[in-house]
Short mmCIF file of C-alpha atoms and ligand atoms in Angstrom, two decimals:
data_model
loop_
_atom_site.label_atom_id
_atom_site.label_comp_id
_atom_site.label_asym_id
_atom_site.label_seq_id
_atom_site.Cartn_x
_atom_site.Cartn_y
_atom_site.Cartn_z
CA MET A 1 113.47 138.89 112.25
CA THR A 2 111.27 140.53 114.91
CA VAL A 3 108.85 138.28 116.73
CA PRO A 4 105.66 139.75 118.26
CA ASN A 5 105.53 140.08 122.04
CA SER A 6 103.24 137.97 124.18
CA GLY A 7 99.99 139.74 124.97
CA SER A 8 99.73 138.37 128.51
CA LEU A 9 101.72 136.46 131.09
CA VAL A 10 100.13 133.54 132.89
CA PHE A 11 102.04 132.00 135.76
CA PHE A 12 101.03 128.75 137.38
CA GLY A 13 102.19 128.34 140.98
CA ALA A 14 101.32 131.95 141.81
CA THR A 15 101.41 131.44 145.59
CA GLY A 16 104.53 129.24 145.42
CA ASP A 17 108.16 129.73 146.26
CA LEU A 18 109.45 130.52 142.80
CA ALA A 19 106.85 133.23 142.25
CA TYR A 20 107.80 134.77 145.59
CA LYS A 21 111.56 134.53 145.13
CA GLN A 22 111.92 135.26 141.42
CA ILE A 23 108.78 136.10 139.45
CA PHE A 24 107.43 139.09 141.41
CA PRO A 25 110.86 140.81 141.62
CA SER A 26 111.40 140.15 137.89
CA LEU A 27 108.01 141.62 137.03
CA GLN A 28 108.71 144.79 138.99
CA GLY A 29 112.07 145.06 137.20
CA LEU A 30 110.42 144.61 133.79
CA ILE A 31 107.85 147.31 134.66
CA GLN A 32 110.59 149.73 135.78
CA GLN A 33 113.05 149.09 132.99
CA GLU A 34 111.07 147.92 130.00
CA GLY A 35 107.61 149.43 130.50
CA PHE A 36 106.05 145.96 130.83
CA ASN A 37 102.32 146.58 130.49
CA VAL A 38 100.27 143.45 129.77
CA PRO A 39 97.90 141.45 132.01
CA ILE A 40 99.62 139.16 134.51
CA ILE A 41 97.43 136.22 135.46
CA GLY A 42 98.43 134.21 138.52
CA VAL A 43 96.98 130.70 138.67
CA SER A 44 96.93 128.73 141.93
CA LEU A 45 94.70 126.66 144.14
CA ASP A 46 94.17 129.28 146.81
CA GLY A 47 95.41 132.65 145.58
CA SER A 48 92.65 135.28 145.48
CA LEU A 49 93.58 138.57 143.82
CA GLU A 50 94.02 140.23 147.21
CA LYS A 51 96.27 137.41 148.36
CA LEU A 52 98.43 137.62 145.23
CA LYS A 53 98.84 141.38 145.62
CA ALA A 54 99.83 140.88 149.26
CA ARG A 55 102.30 138.12 148.26
CA ALA A 56 103.83 140.34 145.59
CA GLU A 57 104.25 143.23 148.03
CA GLU A 58 105.74 140.97 150.69
CA SER A 59 108.12 139.45 148.14
CA LEU A 60 109.39 142.86 146.99
CA LYS A 61 109.77 144.03 150.60
CA SER A 62 111.66 140.90 151.56
CA HIS A 63 114.12 141.54 148.69
CA GLY A 64 114.43 145.18 149.83
CA ILE A 65 113.39 146.45 146.38
CA LEU A 66 109.77 147.60 146.81
CA ASP A 67 109.21 150.59 144.48
CA PRO A 68 105.72 151.94 145.39
CA GLU A 69 105.03 153.34 141.90
CA ALA A 70 106.09 150.20 140.02
CA PHE A 71 104.30 148.03 142.55
CA GLN A 72 101.05 149.95 141.95
CA LYS A 73 101.41 149.21 138.23
CA LEU A 74 102.14 145.56 138.97
CA ALA A 75 99.09 145.30 141.25
CA GLY A 76 96.97 146.95 138.53
CA LEU A 77 98.06 144.36 135.92
CA LEU A 78 97.57 141.39 138.23
CA ARG A 79 94.61 139.01 137.81
CA ALA A 80 93.91 135.78 139.71
CA VAL A 81 92.54 132.45 138.60
CA GLN A 82 91.88 130.04 141.44
CA GLY A 83 91.40 126.32 140.98
CA ASP A 84 92.78 122.82 141.00
CA TYR A 85 95.15 121.99 138.11
CA ASN A 86 93.28 118.71 137.62
CA ASP A 87 89.95 120.49 137.17
CA PRO A 88 89.01 121.50 133.58
CA GLY A 89 86.98 124.36 135.14
CA THR A 90 90.27 126.08 136.16
CA TYR A 91 91.32 126.37 132.51
CA GLU A 92 87.84 127.58 131.47
CA LYS A 93 88.23 130.44 133.97
CA LEU A 94 91.68 131.13 132.55
CA ARG A 95 90.27 131.15 129.01
CA ARG A 96 87.75 133.83 130.02
CA GLU A 97 90.43 135.86 131.78
CA LEU A 98 92.69 135.73 128.69
CA GLY A 99 89.94 137.26 126.55
CA ASP A 100 91.35 137.97 123.12
CA THR A 101 95.00 138.50 124.12
CA GLU A 102 97.39 136.97 121.61
CA ARG A 103 100.34 134.65 122.21
CA PRO A 104 99.93 134.25 125.98
CA LEU A 105 103.08 133.15 127.74
CA HIS A 106 102.33 130.32 130.18
CA TYR A 107 105.01 130.05 132.84
CA LEU A 108 104.81 126.70 134.66
CA ALA A 109 106.38 127.58 138.02
CA ILE A 110 105.16 124.25 139.41
CA PRO A 111 106.63 120.81 140.16
CA PRO A 112 107.59 118.96 136.94
CA THR A 113 105.19 116.13 137.83
CA MET A 114 102.35 118.57 137.04
CA PHE A 115 103.69 119.76 133.64
CA ALA A 116 101.77 117.25 131.52
CA THR A 117 98.46 117.81 133.38
CA VAL A 118 98.67 121.58 132.98
CA VAL A 119 99.67 121.37 129.31
CA GLU A 120 96.67 119.15 128.59
CA GLY A 121 94.35 121.43 130.56
CA LEU A 122 95.58 124.43 128.54
CA VAL A 123 95.13 122.61 125.25
CA ASN A 124 91.64 121.30 126.03
CA ALA A 125 90.40 124.75 127.05
CA GLY A 126 91.85 126.39 123.94
CA CYS A 127 94.44 128.39 125.95
CA ALA A 128 97.40 126.93 124.05
CA THR A 129 96.68 128.28 120.58
CA GLY A 130 99.56 130.51 119.51
CA ALA A 131 100.87 130.36 123.09
CA ARG A 132 104.40 130.07 124.45
CA VAL A 133 105.31 127.92 127.41
CA VAL A 134 108.11 128.39 129.96
CA LEU A 135 109.26 125.39 131.98
CA GLU A 136 111.37 125.37 135.07
CA LYS A 137 114.29 123.12 135.75
CA PRO A 138 114.49 120.17 136.35
CA PHE A 139 113.44 119.21 132.84
CA GLY A 140 112.89 115.48 133.35
CA ARG A 141 114.72 113.20 135.76
CA ASP A 142 116.86 111.38 133.21
CA LEU A 143 117.18 110.96 129.47
CA SER A 144 114.04 108.90 128.96
CA SER A 145 111.75 111.13 131.09
CA ALA A 146 113.13 114.24 129.33
CA GLN A 147 112.41 112.62 125.96
CA GLU A 148 108.90 111.74 127.10
CA LEU A 149 108.29 115.29 128.31
CA ASN A 150 109.54 116.67 125.01
CA ARG A 151 107.21 114.31 123.19
CA ILE A 152 104.18 115.49 125.19
CA LEU A 153 105.08 119.15 124.70
CA HIS A 154 105.64 118.72 120.98
CA GLU A 155 102.18 117.28 120.53
CA HIS A 156 100.88 120.78 121.26
CA PHE A 157 103.72 123.29 120.96
CA PRO A 158 106.39 123.74 118.28
CA GLU A 159 109.94 123.80 119.64
CA LYS A 160 110.20 127.55 118.98
CA SER A 161 107.38 128.15 121.50
CA ILE A 162 109.00 126.15 124.31
CA TYR A 163 111.30 127.99 126.74
CA ARG A 164 113.24 125.73 129.13
CA ILE A 165 114.82 127.81 131.86
CA ASP A 166 118.36 127.34 133.10
CA HIS A 167 118.91 130.55 135.03
CA TYR A 168 122.69 130.30 134.59
CA LEU A 169 122.14 131.28 130.96
CA GLY A 170 120.56 134.55 132.10
CA LYS A 171 123.65 135.49 134.14
CA GLU A 172 125.77 138.35 132.80
CA PRO A 173 129.12 136.69 133.56
CA VAL A 174 128.04 133.53 131.75
CA GLN A 175 127.10 135.53 128.66
CA ASN A 176 130.37 137.39 129.06
CA ILE A 177 132.33 134.15 128.67
CA LEU A 178 131.10 133.91 125.10
CA TYR A 179 131.56 137.62 124.48
CA PHE A 180 135.05 137.69 125.93
CA ARG A 181 136.16 134.63 123.97
CA PHE A 182 134.77 135.64 120.62
CA ALA A 183 135.32 139.40 120.79
CA ASN A 184 139.06 139.02 121.54
CA PRO A 185 140.69 137.04 118.75
CA ILE A 186 143.98 136.69 120.68
CA PHE A 187 142.46 133.84 122.69
CA GLU A 188 141.27 131.70 119.81
CA PRO A 189 144.73 130.33 118.84
CA ILE A 190 145.41 129.16 122.40
CA TRP A 191 141.92 127.92 123.31
CA ASN A 192 142.51 124.27 122.48
CA ARG A 193 144.41 121.08 123.31
CA ASP A 194 147.75 122.53 122.15
CA HIS A 195 147.86 125.14 124.90
CA VAL A 196 145.32 124.13 127.53
CA ARG A 197 146.54 121.60 130.10
CA SER A 198 143.22 121.15 131.90
CA ILE A 199 139.97 122.88 132.80
CA GLN A 200 138.41 123.01 136.24
CA ILE A 201 135.03 124.33 137.31
CA THR A 202 134.06 124.64 140.95
CA MET A 203 130.59 125.59 142.13
CA ALA A 204 130.92 125.89 145.89
CA GLU A 205 128.09 126.75 148.26
CA GLU A 206 128.74 127.43 151.91
CA PHE A 207 125.10 126.78 152.81
CA GLY A 208 123.23 123.46 152.91
CA VAL A 209 119.86 122.66 151.41
CA LYS A 210 118.18 125.68 153.07
CA GLY A 211 115.04 123.83 154.15
CA ARG A 212 114.53 122.41 150.63
CA GLY A 213 115.26 118.86 151.81
CA LYS A 214 112.15 117.42 150.18
CA PHE A 215 113.05 118.92 146.80
CA TYR A 216 116.69 117.97 147.17
CA GLU A 217 115.85 114.35 147.93
CA GLU A 218 114.43 114.14 144.40
CA ALA A 219 117.48 115.79 142.88
CA GLY A 220 120.96 115.56 144.40
CA ALA A 221 123.91 117.52 143.04
CA ILE A 222 124.08 115.69 139.68
CA ARG A 223 120.49 116.48 138.70
CA ASP A 224 120.30 119.81 140.54
CA VAL A 225 123.31 121.59 139.09
CA LEU A 226 125.76 119.36 137.19
CA GLN A 227 123.46 118.24 134.36
CA ASN A 228 122.29 121.81 133.73
CA HIS A 229 124.19 124.83 135.14
CA MET A 230 127.63 123.24 135.03
CA LEU A 231 127.31 121.72 131.55
CA GLN A 232 125.95 125.01 130.22
CA LEU A 233 128.96 126.80 131.69
CA LEU A 234 131.29 124.24 130.17
CA ALA A 235 129.63 124.63 126.79
CA SER A 236 130.05 128.42 126.84
CA LEU A 237 133.69 127.89 127.65
CA THR A 238 134.48 125.29 125.02
CA MET A 239 132.02 125.59 122.11
CA ASP A 240 133.02 126.88 118.69
CA PRO A 241 132.00 130.40 117.65
CA HIS A 242 128.46 130.68 116.36
CA ARG A 243 127.54 132.78 113.37
CA GLY A 244 126.09 135.50 115.56
CA GLU A 245 123.34 136.97 113.49
CA ASP A 246 120.90 134.09 113.76
CA HIS A 247 119.27 133.10 117.07
CA GLU A 248 119.46 129.36 116.50
CA SER A 249 123.14 129.28 115.58
CA LEU A 250 124.24 129.68 119.20
CA ARG A 251 122.07 126.75 120.25
CA ASP A 252 123.30 124.74 117.23
CA GLU A 253 126.93 125.17 118.32
CA LYS A 254 126.13 124.40 121.94
CA GLY A 255 124.21 121.29 120.88
CA ARG A 256 127.26 120.13 118.88
CA LEU A 257 129.44 120.60 121.94
CA PHE A 258 127.10 118.73 124.30
CA LYS A 259 127.03 115.85 121.85
CA ALA A 260 130.84 115.72 121.82
CA ILE A 261 131.10 115.26 125.61
CA THR A 262 131.89 111.63 126.41
CA PRO A 263 129.15 110.15 128.65
CA LEU A 264 130.33 109.73 132.24
CA LYS A 265 131.25 106.27 133.52
CA PRO A 266 131.08 105.32 137.21
CA GLY A 267 134.87 105.63 137.57
CA ASP A 268 134.69 109.31 136.50
CA VAL A 269 132.43 110.28 139.40
CA VAL A 270 132.86 110.88 143.14
CA ARG A 271 129.70 111.53 145.13
CA GLY A 272 129.66 112.92 148.66
CA GLN A 273 127.14 113.76 151.36
CA PHE A 274 127.88 116.23 154.15
CA THR A 275 127.61 114.97 157.70
CA GLY A 276 124.34 116.25 159.10
CA TYR A 277 122.37 116.10 155.85
CA LEU A 278 120.30 113.17 157.18
CA SER A 279 118.90 115.37 159.97
CA GLU A 280 117.66 118.07 157.56
CA PRO A 281 113.85 118.46 157.45
CA GLY A 282 112.32 116.45 154.61
CA VAL A 283 115.36 114.17 154.25
CA SER A 284 115.00 110.42 154.67
CA HIS A 285 117.12 108.99 157.52
CA ASP A 286 118.89 106.59 155.15
CA SER A 287 119.12 108.90 152.14
CA THR A 288 121.89 108.21 149.63
CA ILE A 289 121.42 111.52 147.81
CA GLU A 290 124.67 113.34 147.03
CA THR A 291 125.22 116.93 148.18
CA PHE A 292 128.62 116.99 146.44
CA VAL A 293 129.81 115.61 143.15
CA ALA A 294 133.15 115.72 141.38
CA VAL A 295 133.51 114.43 137.84
CA LYS A 296 136.18 113.96 135.21
CA LEU A 297 134.96 114.72 131.70
CA SER A 298 136.38 114.78 128.22
CA ILE A 299 135.25 116.36 124.98
CA ASP A 300 135.77 114.19 121.99
CA ASN A 301 136.49 116.73 119.24
CA TRP A 302 139.62 118.15 117.61
CA ARG A 303 139.74 121.26 119.76
CA TRP A 304 139.63 119.45 123.12
CA ALA A 305 140.76 115.85 122.57
CA GLY A 306 142.96 114.76 125.48
CA VAL A 307 142.26 117.80 127.71
CA PRO A 308 141.00 116.61 131.11
CA ILE A 309 138.04 118.55 132.46
CA PHE A 310 137.12 118.45 136.14
CA ILE A 311 133.91 119.80 137.62
CA ARG A 312 132.90 119.73 141.27
CA CYS A 313 129.85 121.18 142.94
CA GLY A 314 128.77 120.91 146.51
CA LYS A 315 126.85 122.26 149.46
CA LYS A 316 128.43 123.05 152.86
CA LEU A 317 131.81 123.77 151.31
CA PRO A 318 134.12 126.42 152.82
CA LEU A 319 132.69 129.37 150.84
CA THR A 320 130.18 130.36 148.16
CA SER A 321 131.66 130.96 144.74
CA THR A 322 131.58 129.62 141.20
CA GLU A 323 134.87 129.74 139.38
CA VAL A 324 136.38 128.39 136.18
CA MET A 325 140.11 127.76 135.83
CA VAL A 326 141.58 127.20 132.40
CA GLU A 327 145.12 126.03 132.96
CA PHE A 328 147.70 126.59 130.26
CA LYS A 329 150.68 124.39 129.55
CA ARG A 330 154.10 125.50 130.77
CA PRO A 331 156.88 126.06 128.20
CA PRO A 332 158.61 122.87 127.00
CA ARG A 333 161.53 123.74 129.30
CA GLU A 334 161.96 126.43 131.97
CA THR A 335 164.52 128.76 130.41
CA PHE A 336 165.60 130.23 133.74
CA GLY A 337 166.02 126.92 135.50
CA GLU A 338 163.31 127.65 138.04
CA ILE A 339 160.92 125.23 139.59
CA VAL A 340 157.64 126.82 138.57
CA PRO A 341 154.26 125.74 139.96
CA ILE A 342 152.34 123.87 137.30
CA THR A 343 149.36 126.19 137.92
CA SER A 344 151.23 129.40 137.05
CA SER A 345 149.67 130.12 133.68
CA HIS A 346 145.93 130.22 133.77
CA MET A 347 142.76 132.11 133.08
CA ARG A 348 140.48 132.41 136.09
CA ILE A 349 136.88 133.27 135.31
CA ARG A 350 134.79 133.91 138.35
CA ILE A 351 131.02 133.89 137.96
CA SER A 352 130.11 134.73 141.55
CA PRO A 353 130.00 136.37 144.03
CA ASP A 354 131.87 139.01 142.01
CA ILE A 355 132.71 138.87 138.33
CA THR A 356 136.38 138.42 137.71
CA ILE A 357 138.59 137.54 134.80
CA SER A 358 142.25 137.07 135.70
CA LEU A 359 145.18 136.01 133.63
CA GLY A 360 147.78 134.16 135.69
CA LEU A 361 151.31 134.86 134.46
CA ARG A 362 154.95 134.95 135.63
CA VAL A 363 156.89 138.21 135.97
CA LYS A 364 160.49 138.77 136.98
CA LYS A 365 161.14 139.64 140.60
CA PRO A 366 163.28 142.78 140.86
CA GLY A 367 166.93 141.94 141.52
CA GLY A 368 170.03 140.45 139.98
CA ARG A 369 168.59 136.99 139.37
CA MET A 370 166.33 135.90 136.54
CA ALA A 371 163.76 134.60 138.96
CA GLY A 372 160.07 135.22 138.88
CA GLN A 373 156.81 135.23 140.75
CA ASP A 374 153.22 134.42 139.90
CA VAL A 375 150.86 137.36 139.38
CA GLU A 376 147.31 137.77 138.14
CA LEU A 377 146.23 140.55 135.80
CA THR A 378 142.69 141.05 136.94
CA PHE A 379 139.45 142.61 135.82
CA ILE A 380 136.81 142.75 138.58
CA ARG A 381 133.24 143.97 138.46
CA GLN A 382 130.47 143.79 141.05
CA ASP A 383 127.17 142.50 139.77
CA ALA A 384 124.87 144.96 141.57
CA GLU A 385 123.95 146.71 138.30
CA ASP A 386 123.27 143.55 136.32
CA THR A 387 119.80 142.57 135.23
CA PRO A 388 118.86 139.60 137.45
CA PRO A 389 118.85 136.35 135.42
CA TYR A 390 115.14 135.61 135.87
CA GLN A 391 114.17 139.10 134.77
CA ARG A 392 116.35 138.82 131.70
CA LEU A 393 114.91 135.42 130.81
CA LEU A 394 111.28 136.36 131.45
CA GLY A 395 111.68 139.47 129.30
CA ASP A 396 113.29 137.40 126.53
CA ALA A 397 110.48 134.81 126.61
CA MET A 398 107.86 137.58 126.42
CA ARG A 399 109.66 138.92 123.34
CA GLY A 400 109.88 135.46 121.79
CA SER A 401 113.67 135.33 121.98
CA ALA A 402 114.74 131.77 122.74
CA GLU A 403 118.53 132.05 122.47
CA LEU A 404 119.13 131.87 126.24
CA PHE A 405 116.90 128.86 126.78
CA ALA A 406 117.79 125.18 126.54
CA ARG A 407 116.71 123.50 123.31
CA GLU A 408 115.38 119.95 123.00
CA ASP A 409 118.51 118.46 121.39
CA GLY A 410 120.79 120.20 123.89
CA ILE A 411 118.86 119.12 126.94
CA GLU A 412 118.72 115.50 125.80
CA ALA A 413 122.46 115.53 125.06
CA GLN A 414 123.07 116.95 128.57
CA TRP A 415 121.10 114.07 130.10
CA ARG A 416 123.07 111.62 127.95
CA VAL A 417 126.28 112.83 129.65
CA VAL A 418 125.06 111.93 133.16
CA ASP A 419 122.47 109.24 132.46
CA SER A 420 124.57 106.21 133.34
CA VAL A 421 125.79 107.64 136.68
CA LEU A 422 122.41 108.74 138.06
CA ASP A 423 120.98 107.26 141.25
CA ASN A 424 123.14 104.92 143.27
CA VAL A 425 125.50 103.38 140.74
CA THR A 426 128.55 104.96 142.40
CA PRO A 427 129.59 104.86 146.08
CA LEU A 428 128.60 107.69 148.39
CA TYR A 429 131.29 109.12 150.69
CA THR A 430 130.71 111.47 153.60
CA TYR A 431 132.52 114.76 154.17
CA ALA A 432 132.63 117.22 157.00
CA PRO A 433 130.82 120.55 156.51
CA GLY A 434 133.30 123.31 155.73
CA THR A 435 135.68 121.05 153.79
CA TRP A 436 136.19 120.66 150.03
CA GLY A 437 134.32 117.35 149.85
CA PRO A 438 135.46 113.78 150.36
CA GLU A 439 139.07 112.67 150.10
CA GLU A 440 138.18 110.56 147.05
CA ALA A 441 137.70 113.78 145.03
CA TYR A 442 141.45 114.40 145.39
CA GLN A 443 142.18 110.93 144.09
CA LEU A 444 139.92 111.58 141.10
CA ILE A 445 141.95 114.59 139.97
CA GLY A 446 145.24 112.84 140.82
CA ARG A 447 148.21 113.98 138.70
CA HIS A 448 146.05 116.55 136.88
CA GLY A 449 145.56 118.42 140.16
CA PRO A 450 145.63 120.06 142.49
CA TRP A 451 142.05 121.23 142.69
CA LEU A 452 142.18 125.01 142.60
CA ASN A 453 139.88 126.41 145.23
CA PRO A 454 138.11 129.73 144.66
CA ARG A 455 139.64 132.28 146.98
CA PRO A 456 137.60 134.38 149.41
CA PRO A 457 137.05 137.85 147.87
CA GLU A 458 139.16 139.64 150.50
CA ASN A 459 142.26 137.64 149.53
CA ARG A 460 142.20 138.71 145.91
CA LYS A 461 144.25 141.68 144.79
CA CYS A 462 144.46 143.48 141.47
CA VAL A 463 148.08 143.26 140.40
C1 BG6 B 1 119.54 126.19 141.62
C2 BG6 B 1 119.71 124.97 142.49
O1 BG6 B 1 119.15 125.83 140.31
O2 BG6 B 1 120.76 126.91 141.55
C3 BG6 B 1 120.22 125.35 143.85
O3 BG6 B 1 118.47 124.29 142.59
C4 BG6 B 1 121.46 126.20 143.76
O4 BG6 B 1 120.48 124.19 144.65
C5 BG6 B 1 121.21 127.38 142.81
O5 BG6 B 1 121.79 126.68 145.06
C6 BG6 B 1 122.48 128.20 142.59
O6 BG6 B 1 122.17 129.32 141.81
P1 BG6 B 1 123.00 130.66 141.98
O7 BG6 B 1 122.43 131.59 140.96
O8 BG6 B 1 122.78 131.13 143.39
O9 BG6 B 1 124.44 130.31 141.76
#
């Protein structure tokens, strides 16, 4: 079924960070590649039209992607509405600017504490009729606040008009996990508890909080990336095939998977904070926010019962990379009498910085003995040509395609997984920058380990 495109894009927070880092580059990309050609209305407290044009130009220059022709088109489509989000007059101005455009897309690139105010302002001024709304992560702070936010949104918007962004879903390699699994039937018979020994996901970042201390103090690793990006990745890796032809079926299957994840208990979680975090700008001197988290999860369904799943994410780790390791069981006995590392058979799926899929196998070493070595059969691709995630997602929302956005049931199920380990219910350990987190993370994985660290790109070879 084709859904009509939005007739205009309204973005709140037009002079903010997200607009600068993601929205302006995405808009230029949409103009270049998809002939995007509808009014773009930036709403902010202090952004005149001239200021927004200058911000857009500066943003594109800072990304090294300024295309003078596309930028001219972007500047020509840009409109500005200035005003306080608490002032009904701001939405009256927006109403006039929208004119008779149909299905405006309202992108709330603003702090979540302002979501409800802006939604009410839009509704009262008649800007919400037939409209779509895009919301940035974090969607709520826990299960009950997410439910409350959903309730407020549903008073005015049907679920099909709500687009909750998790930019991991817009990433090519994340979509490729589903494609790769379901387009190659040879994997299906082994993708389950009979053949998989364990699953590990590591999201490592070499950098710290990059001056976002104030934001991070409200989040911490569990809310910032585990509840959303990491669980989405896990769902793509472990869900059952969807029917394909219908947009909702993918989100139905994902929802089923999220609901099958056993909620975390304190003993399944190790939280860490890197030494030096407390001196970051915007961070409280006695903060107990975690910059690292490692968890042990399980999925309570037939496919995955009994398979331990470990996820860790952290800042100030030795390198920047996100990698999935699916570890396969060894044969019931080693036919050639060798002592083989338990990690020999695996599938490595690397999401960043490059896109890699490797199959870890044993091959015989040349010579008289039946003795082998570990090799990886590897597919590598650089991501330079990929559509950036925000551009992909913004384009999809404009077209009314919701498949790559989080749905109400899914997001609530994701919060249910982490809800009882939020805030300070588990101890906080410190770790030195440049290490793989606190010692306790090694104890968590125990006999299911070792943790398999993503390798620096230069150490990986195609075999
Ligand atoms: C964001 C988090 O959602 O994702 C950041 O707020 C994190 O803390 C970022 O660094 C990672 O995204 P990517 O695309 O760089 O892996």
